[in-house]
Amino acid sequence: MMNLLMIFLQEAPVSPTGGGSMMWIMLIAMFAIMYFFMIRPQNKKQKEIANFRKSLEVGQKVITAGGIHGKIKELQDNYAILEIADNVKIKIDKNSIFASPEDTKTTK
């Protein structure tokens, strides 16, 4: 009985004030930084690429994911026919078209 009374009378260990809440604040701050510097720009870039693919037209010059430069000769729902040289045509998936040559030029 005395041991039980001693256990109840002992003071609870004191933890540093705000230690747990400070960890949560830092965790939330790290997530916010990751969102604004990594996730948000990536989503914006994906939307730009999707809009570019929707605006593809016959006769437009494009670059594929593999780096092949060509001119669109025919468009279908999921693929495009690309002319990469005189009388050389390839069938590619629209998702592999990434940019037009004008978009990849850098200004110095």
Short mmCIF file of C-alpha atoms in Angstrom, two decimals:
data_model
loop_
_atom_site.label_atom_id
_atom_site.label_comp_id
_atom_site.label_asym_id
_atom_site.label_seq_id
_atom_site.Cartn_x
_atom_site.Cartn_y
_atom_site.Cartn_z
CA MET A 1 0.00 0.00 0.00
CA MET A 2 2.83 2.37 0.84
CA ASN A 3 4.54 1.71 -2.50
CA LEU A 4 1.33 2.51 -4.35
CA LEU A 5 0.97 5.77 -2.42
CA MET A 6 4.58 6.70 -3.24
CA ILE A 7 3.96 6.13 -6.95
CA PHE A 8 0.93 8.42 -6.95
CA LEU A 9 2.72 11.12 -4.99
CA GLN A 10 5.74 11.24 -7.26
CA GLU A 11 5.86 14.12 -9.67
CA ALA A 12 5.40 13.37 -13.38
CA PRO A 13 8.53 13.90 -15.50
CA VAL A 14 8.59 17.37 -17.00
CA SER A 15 9.10 17.58 -20.77
CA PRO A 16 10.59 20.60 -22.51
CA THR A 17 7.90 23.18 -23.17
CA GLY A 18 6.69 23.16 -26.77
CA GLY A 19 8.99 20.33 -27.90
CA GLY A 20 6.23 18.38 -29.61
CA SER A 21 4.52 21.38 -31.10
CA MET A 22 7.78 22.76 -32.46
CA MET A 23 8.39 19.49 -34.29
CA TRP A 24 4.94 19.73 -35.93
CA ILE A 25 5.53 23.33 -36.95
CA MET A 26 8.84 22.39 -38.59
CA LEU A 27 7.24 19.42 -40.35
CA ILE A 28 4.43 21.59 -41.74
CA ALA A 29 6.94 24.26 -42.81
CA MET A 30 9.03 21.65 -44.66
CA PHE A 31 5.94 20.36 -46.47
CA ALA A 32 4.94 23.91 -47.46
CA ILE A 33 8.44 24.58 -48.83
CA MET A 34 8.37 21.32 -50.81
CA TYR A 35 4.93 22.18 -52.20
CA PHE A 36 5.85 25.67 -53.40
CA PHE A 37 9.28 24.78 -54.78
CA MET A 38 8.72 21.28 -56.17
CA ILE A 39 5.13 20.08 -56.49
CA ARG A 40 3.43 23.28 -57.70
CA PRO A 41 5.92 24.05 -60.50
CA GLN A 42 5.79 20.43 -61.68
CA ASN A 43 1.99 20.52 -61.88
CA LYS A 44 2.17 23.81 -63.80
CA LYS A 45 4.65 22.31 -66.28
CA GLN A 46 2.43 19.24 -66.80
CA LYS A 47 -0.56 21.49 -67.55
CA GLU A 48 1.51 23.44 -70.09
CA ILE A 49 2.56 20.22 -71.84
CA ALA A 50 -1.06 18.95 -71.87
CA ASN A 51 -2.27 22.23 -73.40
CA PHE A 52 0.52 22.06 -76.00
CA ARG A 53 -0.52 18.53 -76.99
CA LYS A 54 -4.15 19.62 -77.33
CA SER A 55 -3.13 22.44 -79.68
CA LEU A 56 -1.07 20.28 -82.07
CA GLU A 57 -1.76 20.94 -85.75
CA VAL A 58 -0.83 19.30 -89.04
CA GLY A 59 2.31 20.91 -90.46
CA GLN A 60 3.65 21.92 -87.04
CA LYS A 61 7.31 21.14 -86.24
CA VAL A 62 7.79 19.22 -83.00
CA ILE A 63 10.38 17.36 -80.94
CA THR A 64 9.65 13.95 -79.40
CA ALA A 65 10.73 12.63 -76.02
CA GLY A 66 13.55 10.76 -77.76
CA GLY A 67 14.85 13.95 -79.34
CA ILE A 68 13.53 13.28 -82.85
CA HIS A 69 12.71 16.46 -84.77
CA GLY A 70 9.92 16.24 -87.31
CA LYS A 71 6.84 17.73 -88.88
CA ILE A 72 3.32 16.49 -88.13
CA LYS A 73 1.67 15.04 -91.23
CA GLU A 74 -1.42 13.46 -89.65
CA LEU A 75 -3.15 13.57 -86.24
CA GLN A 76 -5.40 10.95 -84.66
CA ASP A 77 -6.80 10.64 -81.13
CA ASN A 78 -3.82 8.88 -79.56
CA TYR A 79 -1.04 9.09 -82.13
CA ALA A 80 0.52 11.30 -84.77
CA ILE A 81 2.32 10.60 -88.03
CA LEU A 82 5.61 12.49 -88.05
CA GLU A 83 7.76 13.12 -91.12
CA ILE A 84 11.38 13.10 -90.00
CA ALA A 85 12.99 13.23 -93.47
CA ASP A 86 11.84 13.27 -97.08
CA ASN A 87 9.34 10.40 -97.45
CA VAL A 88 10.29 8.99 -94.01
CA LYS A 89 7.28 8.90 -91.70
CA ILE A 90 6.91 7.41 -88.25
CA LYS A 91 3.86 6.78 -86.10
CA ILE A 92 4.31 8.02 -82.52
CA ASP A 93 2.14 8.33 -79.43
CA LYS A 94 0.97 11.88 -78.76
CA ASN A 95 2.27 11.61 -75.18
CA SER A 96 5.82 11.45 -76.52
CA ILE A 97 5.58 14.87 -78.18
CA PHE A 98 7.08 17.43 -75.83
CA ALA A 99 7.89 20.70 -77.53
CA SER A 100 8.19 22.68 -80.69
CA PRO A 101 11.69 23.74 -81.79
CA GLU A 102 10.78 27.40 -81.18
CA ASP A 103 10.07 26.66 -77.50
CA THR A 104 13.46 25.06 -76.93
CA LYS A 105 15.55 27.95 -78.25
CA THR A 106 17.39 29.88 -75.59
CA THR A 107 18.18 33.54 -75.79
CA LYS A 108 21.66 34.74 -74.95
#
